[in-house]
Coordinates of N, CA and C in Angstrom, one line a residue:
M1 N 0.8 -1.2 0.0 CA 0.0 0.0 0.0 C 0.9 1.2 0.0
A2 N 0.6 2.1 -0.9 CA 1.4 3.4 -0.9 C 1.0 4.3 0.2
R3 N 1.9 5.0 0.6 CA 1.6 6.0 1.7 C 1.1 7.3 1.1
K4 N 0.0 7.8 1.6 CA -0.6 9.0 1.1 C 0.0 10.2 1.9
R5 N 0.5 11.1 1.2 CA 1.1 12.3 1.8 C 0.0 13.3 2.0
G6 N 0.1 14.1 3.0 CA -0.8 15.2 3.2 C -2.2 14.9 3.7
L7 N -2.3 13.7 4.3 CA -3.6 13.3 4.8 C -4.0 14.2 6.0
T8 N -5.3 14.6 6.0 CA -5.8 15.5 7.1 C -6.9 14.8 7.8
H9 N -7.3 15.5 8.9 CA -8.4 15.0 9.7 C -9.7 15.1 8.8
S10 N -9.8 16.1 8.0 CA -11.0 16.2 7.1 C -11.0 15.1 6.1
D11 N -9.9 14.7 5.6 CA -9.8 13.5 4.7 C -10.4 12.3 5.4
V12 N -9.9 12.1 6.6 CA -10.3 10.9 7.3 C -11.8 10.9 7.6
V13 N -12.3 12.0 8.1 CA -13.8 12.1 8.4 C -14.6 12.0 7.1
G14 N -14.2 12.7 6.1 CA -14.9 12.6 4.8 C -14.9 11.2 4.3
T15 N -13.8 10.5 4.4 CA -13.8 9.1 3.9 C -14.7 8.2 4.9
G16 N -14.7 8.5 6.1 CA -15.6 7.8 7.1 C -17.0 8.0 6.7
L17 N -17.4 9.3 6.3 CA -18.7 9.5 5.8 C -19.1 8.7 4.6
A18 N -18.1 8.6 3.7 CA -18.3 7.8 2.4 C -18.6 6.4 2.8
V19 N -17.8 5.8 3.7 CA -18.1 4.4 4.2 C -19.5 4.3 4.8
L20 N -19.8 5.3 5.6 CA -21.1 5.3 6.3 C -22.2 5.4 5.3
D21 N -22.1 6.2 4.3 CA -23.1 6.3 3.3 C -23.3 5.1 2.4
A22 N -22.1 4.5 2.1 CA -22.1 3.3 1.2 C -22.6 2.0 1.9
D23 N -22.1 1.9 3.1 CA -22.3 0.5 3.8 C -23.0 0.6 5.2
G24 N -23.3 1.7 5.7 CA -24.0 1.8 7.0 C -23.0 1.9 8.2
I25 N -23.7 2.2 9.3 CA -22.9 2.5 10.5 C -22.1 1.3 11.0
D26 N -22.5 0.1 10.8 CA -21.8 -1.1 11.2 C -20.5 -1.3 10.4
A27 N -20.4 -0.8 9.2 CA -19.2 -0.9 8.4 C -18.1 0.1 8.7
V28 N -18.4 1.1 9.5 CA -17.4 2.1 9.8 C -16.3 1.4 10.7
S29 N -15.1 1.4 10.1 CA -13.9 0.9 10.8 C -12.7 1.6 10.3
L30 N -11.7 1.6 11.1 CA -10.4 2.2 10.7 C -9.9 1.5 9.4
A31 N -10.1 0.1 9.4 CA -9.6 -0.6 8.2 C -10.4 -0.2 6.9
A32 N -11.7 0.0 7.0 CA -12.5 0.4 5.9 C -12.1 1.8 5.4
V33 N -11.8 2.7 6.3 CA -11.4 4.1 5.9 C -10.0 4.0 5.4
A34 N -9.1 3.2 6.0 CA -7.7 3.1 5.5 C -7.7 2.6 4.1
V35 N -8.5 1.6 3.8 CA -8.5 1.0 2.4 C -8.9 2.1 1.4
R36 N -9.9 2.9 1.7 CA -10.3 3.9 0.8 C -9.3 5.0 0.6
L37 N -8.5 5.3 1.7 CA -7.5 6.3 1.6 C -6.2 5.8 1.1
D38 N -6.1 4.5 0.9 CA -4.9 3.8 0.5 C -3.7 4.1 1.4
V39 N -4.0 3.9 2.7 CA -3.0 4.0 3.8 C -3.2 2.8 4.7
R40 N -2.2 2.6 5.6 CA -2.3 1.6 6.6 C -3.2 2.1 7.8
P41 N -4.0 1.3 8.4 CA -4.8 1.7 9.5 C -4.1 2.5 10.6
P42 N -2.8 2.1 11.0 CA -2.1 2.9 12.0 C -1.9 4.4 11.6
S43 N -1.9 4.7 10.3 CA -1.7 6.0 9.9 C -2.8 6.9 10.3
L44 N -4.0 6.4 10.5 CA -5.1 7.2 10.9 C -5.1 7.7 12.3
Y45 N -4.3 7.1 13.2 CA -4.2 7.5 14.6 C -3.6 8.9 14.7
A46 N -2.9 9.4 13.7 CA -2.4 10.8 13.8 C -3.5 11.8 13.6
H47 N -4.7 11.3 13.1 CA -5.8 12.2 12.8 C -7.1 11.9 13.6
V48 N -7.3 10.7 14.1 CA -8.4 10.4 15.0 C -7.9 9.5 16.1
D49 N -8.7 9.6 17.2 CA -8.4 8.8 18.4 C -9.0 7.4 18.3
G50 N -8.4 6.6 17.4 CA -8.9 5.2 17.2 C -10.3 5.2 16.6
L51 N -10.9 4.0 16.7 CA -12.2 3.8 16.2 C -13.2 4.7 17.0
A52 N -13.1 4.7 18.3 CA -14.0 5.5 19.1 C -13.9 7.0 18.7
G53 N -12.7 7.5 18.4 CA -12.5 8.9 18.0 C -13.1 9.1 16.6
L54 N -13.0 8.2 15.7 CA -13.5 8.3 14.4 C -15.0 8.4 14.5
R55 N -15.6 7.5 15.2 CA -17.1 7.4 15.4 C -17.6 8.7 16.0
R56 N -16.9 9.2 17.0 CA -17.3 10.5 17.7 C -17.2 11.6 16.7
D57 N -16.1 11.7 15.9 CA -16.0 12.8 14.9 C -17.1 12.7 13.8
L58 N -17.4 11.4 13.4 CA -18.5 11.3 12.4 C -19.8 11.7 13.0
A59 N -20.0 11.3 14.3 CA -21.3 11.7 15.0 C -21.4 13.2 15.1
H60 N -20.3 13.9 15.3 CA -20.3 15.3 15.4 C -20.6 15.9 14.0
A61 N -19.9 15.5 13.0 CA -20.1 16.0 11.7 C -21.5 15.8 11.2
T62 N -22.1 14.6 11.4 CA -23.5 14.4 11.0 C -24.5 15.1 11.8
T63 N -24.2 15.3 13.1 CA -25.2 16.0 13.9 C -25.2 17.5 13.5
V64 N -24.1 18.1 13.2 CA -24.0 19.5 12.7 C -24.7 19.6 11.4
E65 N -24.4 18.7 10.5 CA -25.1 18.7 9.2 C -26.6 18.6 9.3
F66 N -27.1 17.7 10.1 CA -28.5 17.5 10.3 C -29.1 18.7 10.9
G67 N -28.5 19.2 12.0 CA -29.0 20.4 12.6 C -29.1 21.6 11.7
E68 N -28.1 21.8 10.8 CA -28.2 22.9 9.8 C -29.3 22.7 8.9
V69 N -29.6 21.5 8.4 CA -30.7 21.2 7.5 C -32.0 21.6 8.2
L70 N -32.1 21.2 9.5 CA -33.4 21.4 10.2 C -33.5 22.9 10.5
R71 N -32.4 23.6 10.9 CA -32.5 25.0 11.1 C -32.9 25.8 9.9
D72 N -32.3 25.4 8.8 CA -32.6 26.1 7.5 C -34.1 25.9 7.1
S73 N -34.6 24.7 7.5 CA -36.0 24.4 7.1 C -37.0 25.3 7.7
V74 N -36.7 25.9 8.9 CA -37.7 26.7 9.6 C -37.5 28.2 9.6
L75 N -36.4 28.6 9.0 CA -36.1 30.0 8.9 C -37.2 30.7 8.1
G76 N -37.7 31.8 8.8 CA -38.8 32.6 8.2 C -40.1 31.9 8.2
R77 N -40.3 30.8 8.9 CA -41.6 30.1 8.9 C -42.1 30.1 10.3
S78 N -43.4 29.9 10.4 CA -44.0 29.7 11.8 C -45.3 28.9 11.6
G79 N -45.8 28.5 12.8 CA -47.0 27.7 12.8 C -47.0 26.5 12.0
P80 N -48.1 26.1 11.4 CA -48.2 24.9 10.6 C -47.2 24.8 9.5
D81 N -46.9 25.9 8.8 CA -45.9 25.9 7.8 C -44.5 25.5 8.3
A82 N -44.2 25.9 9.5 CA -42.9 25.6 10.1 C -42.9 24.1 10.4
V83 N -44.0 23.6 10.9 CA -44.0 22.1 11.2 C -43.8 21.3 10.0
R84 N -44.6 21.7 8.9 CA -44.5 20.9 7.6 C -43.1 21.0 7.0
S85 N -42.5 22.1 7.0 CA -41.2 22.3 6.5 C -40.1 21.5 7.3
F86 N -40.2 21.6 8.6 CA -39.3 20.9 9.5 C -39.5 19.4 9.3
A87 N -40.8 18.9 9.3 CA -41.0 17.5 9.1 C -40.5 16.9 7.8
D88 N -40.7 17.7 6.7 CA -40.3 17.3 5.4 C -38.7 17.2 5.4
A89 N -38.1 18.2 5.9 CA -36.6 18.2 5.9 C -36.1 17.1 6.8
Y90 N -36.7 16.8 7.9 CA -36.3 15.7 8.8 C -36.4 14.4 8.1
R91 N -37.5 14.1 7.5 CA -37.7 12.9 6.8 C -36.8 12.7 5.6
R92 N -36.7 13.8 4.8 CA -35.8 13.7 3.6 C -34.4 13.4 4.0
W93 N -33.9 14.1 5.0 CA -32.5 13.8 5.4 C -32.3 12.5 6.1
A94 N -33.2 12.1 7.0 CA -33.1 10.9 7.7 C -33.2 9.7 6.8
T95 N -34.0 9.7 5.8 CA -34.2 8.6 4.9 C -33.2 8.7 3.7
G96 N -32.7 9.9 3.4 CA -31.8 10.0 2.3 C -30.4 9.6 2.8
F97 N -30.1 9.8 4.1 CA -28.8 9.4 4.6 C -29.0 8.6 5.9
P98 N -29.5 7.3 5.7 CA -29.8 6.5 6.9 C -28.6 6.3 7.8
G99 N -27.5 6.0 7.3 CA -26.3 5.8 8.1 C -25.9 7.1 8.9
R100 N -25.9 8.2 8.2 CA -25.6 9.5 8.9 C -26.7 9.7 10.0
Y101 N -27.9 9.4 9.7 CA -29.0 9.7 10.7 C -28.7 8.8 11.9
E102 N -28.4 7.5 11.7 CA -28.1 6.7 12.9 C -26.9 7.2 13.7
M103 N -26.0 7.8 13.0 CA -24.8 8.3 13.7 C -25.2 9.5 14.5
T104 N -26.1 10.3 14.2 CA -26.5 11.4 15.0 C -27.1 11.0 16.3
L105 N -27.6 9.8 16.4 CA -28.3 9.3 17.5 C -27.4 8.6 18.6
L106 N -26.1 8.6 18.2 CA -25.1 8.0 19.2 C -25.1 8.9 20.5
P107 N -25.0 8.3 21.6 CA -25.0 9.1 22.9 C -23.8 10.2 22.9
I108 N -24.1 11.3 23.5 CA -23.1 12.3 23.6 C -22.5 12.3 25.0
A109 N -21.1 12.2 25.0 CA -20.4 12.1 26.3 C -20.7 13.4 27.1
A110 N -20.8 13.3 28.4 CA -21.1 14.5 29.2 C -20.1 15.6 29.1
D111 N -18.9 15.3 28.7 CA -17.8 16.4 28.6 C -17.6 16.8 27.2
D112 N -18.4 16.4 26.2 CA -18.2 16.7 24.8 C -19.0 17.9 24.4
E113 N -18.5 19.1 24.7 CA -19.1 20.3 24.5 C -19.3 20.6 23.0
E114 N -18.3 20.2 22.2 CA -18.4 20.4 20.7 C -19.6 19.7 20.2
R115 N -19.8 18.4 20.5 CA -21.0 17.7 20.1 C -22.3 18.2 20.6
R116 N -22.3 18.7 21.9 CA -23.5 19.3 22.4 C -23.9 20.5 21.7
A117 N -22.9 21.3 21.3 CA -23.2 22.5 20.5 C -23.8 22.2 19.2
G118 N -23.3 21.1 18.5 CA -23.9 20.7 17.3 C -25.3 20.2 17.5
A119 N -25.6 19.5 18.5 CA -26.9 19.0 18.8 C -27.9 20.2 19.1
R120 N -27.4 21.3 19.6 CA -28.2 22.4 19.9 C -28.8 23.1 18.6
L121 N -28.2 22.8 17.4 CA -28.7 23.3 16.2 C -30.1 22.7 15.9
A122 N -30.2 21.4 16.1 CA -31.5 20.7 15.9 C -32.5 21.1 16.9
L123 N -32.0 21.2 18.2 CA -32.9 21.6 19.3 C -33.4 23.0 19.0
G124 N -32.6 23.9 18.5 CA -33.1 25.2 18.2 C -34.1 25.2 17.2
A125 N -34.0 24.4 16.2 CA -35.0 24.3 15.1 C -36.4 23.8 15.7
I126 N -36.3 22.8 16.6 CA -37.5 22.3 17.2 C -38.1 23.4 18.1
Q127 N -37.3 24.1 18.8 CA -37.9 25.1 19.7 C -38.5 26.2 18.8
A128 N -37.9 26.6 17.7 CA -38.5 27.6 16.8 C -39.8 27.1 16.3
V129 N -40.0 25.9 15.9 CA -41.3 25.4 15.5 C -42.3 25.5 16.5
I130 N -42.0 25.1 17.7 CA -43.0 25.0 18.8 C -43.3 26.5 19.3
R131 N -42.3 27.3 19.3 CA -42.5 28.7 19.8 C -43.6 29.4 19.0
G132 N -43.7 29.1 17.7 CA -44.7 29.7 16.9 C -46.1 29.4 17.3
F133 N -46.3 28.5 18.2 CA -47.7 28.1 18.7 C -48.0 28.8 20.0
G134 N -47.1 29.5 20.6 CA -47.4 30.2 21.8 C -47.5 29.3 23.0
I135 N -46.8 28.2 23.1 CA -46.9 27.2 24.2 C -45.9 27.6 25.3
D136 N -46.3 27.5 26.5 CA -45.4 27.8 27.6 C -44.3 26.8 27.7
D137 N -43.2 27.1 28.5 CA -42.0 26.4 28.4 C -42.2 24.9 28.8
D138 N -43.0 24.6 29.8 CA -43.1 23.2 30.2 C -43.8 22.4 29.1
H139 N -44.9 22.9 28.5 CA -45.6 22.2 27.4 C -44.8 22.3 26.1
A140 N -43.9 23.3 26.0 CA -43.1 23.3 24.8 C -42.1 22.2 24.7
V141 N -41.6 21.8 25.9 CA -40.6 20.7 26.0 C -41.4 19.4 25.6
L142 N -42.6 19.2 26.1 CA -43.4 18.1 25.7 C -43.7 18.0 24.3
A143 N -44.1 19.1 23.7 CA -44.5 19.2 22.3 C -43.3 18.9 21.4
G144 N -42.1 19.5 21.8 CA -40.9 19.3 21.0 C -40.5 17.8 21.1
R145 N -40.6 17.2 22.2 CA -40.2 15.8 22.3 C -41.2 14.9 21.5
S146 N -42.4 15.3 21.5 CA -43.4 14.6 20.7 C -43.1 14.7 19.2
L147 N -42.8 15.9 18.8 CA -42.5 16.1 17.4 C -41.3 15.3 17.0
R148 N -40.2 15.4 17.7 CA -39.0 14.6 17.4 C -39.3 13.1 17.4
S149 N -40.0 12.7 18.4 CA -40.3 11.2 18.5 C -41.0 10.7 17.3
A150 N -42.0 11.5 16.9 CA -42.8 11.1 15.7 C -42.0 11.1 14.5
M151 N -41.1 12.1 14.3 CA -40.2 12.1 13.1 C -39.2 10.9 13.1
D152 N -38.7 10.7 14.3 CA -37.7 9.6 14.4 C -38.4 8.3 14.2
G153 N -39.5 8.0 14.8 CA -40.2 6.7 14.6 C -40.6 6.5 13.1
F154 N -41.1 7.5 12.5 CA -41.5 7.3 11.1 C -40.3 7.0 10.2
S155 N -39.3 7.8 10.4 CA -38.1 7.7 9.6 C -37.4 6.4 9.8
R156 N -37.3 5.9 11.0 CA -36.7 4.6 11.3 C -37.5 3.5 10.7
L157 N -38.8 3.5 10.8 CA -39.7 2.5 10.2 C -39.5 2.5 8.7
E158 N -39.4 3.7 8.1 CA -39.3 3.8 6.7 C -37.9 3.3 6.3
N159 N -36.8 3.6 7.0 CA -35.5 3.1 6.7 C -35.4 1.6 6.8
A160 N -36.1 1.0 7.7 CA -36.1 -0.4 7.9 C -37.0 -1.1 7.0
D161 N -37.7 -0.4 6.2 CA -38.7 -0.9 5.2 C -39.8 -1.7 6.0
N162 N -40.2 -1.1 7.1 CA -41.2 -1.8 8.0 C -42.6 -1.0 8.0
M163 N -42.8 -0.2 6.9 CA -44.0 0.6 6.8 C -45.2 -0.2 6.2
G164 N -44.9 -1.3 5.6 CA -46.0 -2.0 4.9 C -46.3 -1.4 3.6
R165 N -47.4 -1.9 3.0 CA -47.8 -1.3 1.7 C -48.5 0.0 1.9
G166 N -48.7 0.7 0.8 CA -49.4 1.9 0.8 C -48.6 3.1 0.4
D167 N -49.3 4.3 0.5 CA -48.7 5.5 0.1 C -48.0 6.2 1.3
H168 N -46.7 6.0 1.4 CA -46.0 6.5 2.6 C -46.0 8.0 2.7
D169 N -46.1 8.7 1.5 CA -46.1 10.1 1.5 C -47.5 10.6 2.1
A170 N -48.5 9.9 1.8 CA -49.9 10.2 2.4 C -49.9 9.9 3.9
D171 N -49.2 8.8 4.2 CA -49.1 8.4 5.7 C -48.4 9.5 6.4
F172 N -47.3 10.0 5.8 CA -46.5 11.0 6.5 C -47.3 12.3 6.6
A173 N -48.0 12.7 5.6 CA -48.8 13.9 5.6 C -49.9 13.9 6.7
F174 N -50.5 12.7 6.8 CA -51.5 12.5 7.9 C -50.8 12.7 9.2
L175 N -49.7 12.1 9.4 CA -49.0 12.2 10.7 C -48.6 13.6 11.0
V176 N -48.2 14.4 10.0 CA -47.8 15.8 10.3 C -49.0 16.6 10.6
D177 N -50.2 16.3 9.9 CA -51.4 17.0 10.2 C -51.9 16.7 11.7
L178 N -51.7 15.4 12.1 CA -52.0 15.1 13.5 C -51.1 15.9 14.5
L179 N -49.9 16.0 14.2 CA -48.9 16.7 15.0 C -49.3 18.2 15.1
I180 N -49.6 18.8 13.9 CA -50.0 20.2 13.9 C -51.3 20.4 14.8
D181 N -52.3 19.5 14.6 CA -53.5 19.6 15.4 C -53.2 19.5 16.9
G182 N -52.3 18.6 17.3 CA -51.9 18.4 18.7 C -51.2 19.5 19.3
I183 N -50.2 20.0 18.5 CA -49.4 21.2 19.0 C -50.3 22.4 19.1
S184 N -51.2 22.6 18.1 CA -52.1 23.7 18.2 C -53.0 23.6 19.4
Q185 N -53.5 22.4 19.7 CA -54.3 22.2 20.9 C -53.5 22.5 22.1
A186 N -52.3 22.1 22.2 CA -51.5 22.4 23.4 C -51.3 23.9 23.5
G187 N -51.2 24.6 22.4 CA -51.1 26.1 22.5 C -52.3 26.8 23.1
T188 N -53.5 26.2 22.8 CA -54.8 26.8 23.3 C -55.0 26.4 24.7
Q189 N -54.3 25.4 25.2 CA -54.6 25.0 26.6 C -53.7 25.7 27.6
V190 N -52.8 26.6 27.1 CA -51.9 27.3 28.0 C -52.8 28.3 28.9
A191 N -52.6 28.2 30.2 CA -53.3 29.1 31.1 C -52.8 30.5 31.2

């Protein structure tokens, strides 16, 4: 194997993302990345802290990417329009990049401020959606968790091809309408 000169952390992460996209989260390994970069696996240790470090860096990169997609989906929108835009962006990204989506769900270490900051992008998008309904803080947390849970569940079922027959776009539209009705109802119940 030839030694590749000028290898950077970005090269390693980018190649890890390519492995993730092509073969899924379970295929991510130092060996798989090294093969694609035409280097020996030990060469990667200068750029990532072993497999755990590679996975952490991939989780950070995908979390930021997903958060930016969600943030951009709600900019300038409010109410039902924001929910629909958020939901469509969530589903499109989570089903378009199933390996990356799974990587965003890896637990964040308590001392990993960089990853926490990346996760706040998605949280901010959820908060922006809910804020448009005038819900108090306690109910806003509940509504945000409900929205995220519904999007996650639908996307995972779709990624696993466990939705059964039918028009999944219509199923998704129905789910989003239910969420809009529920969030709107929570907004009217604020004392």
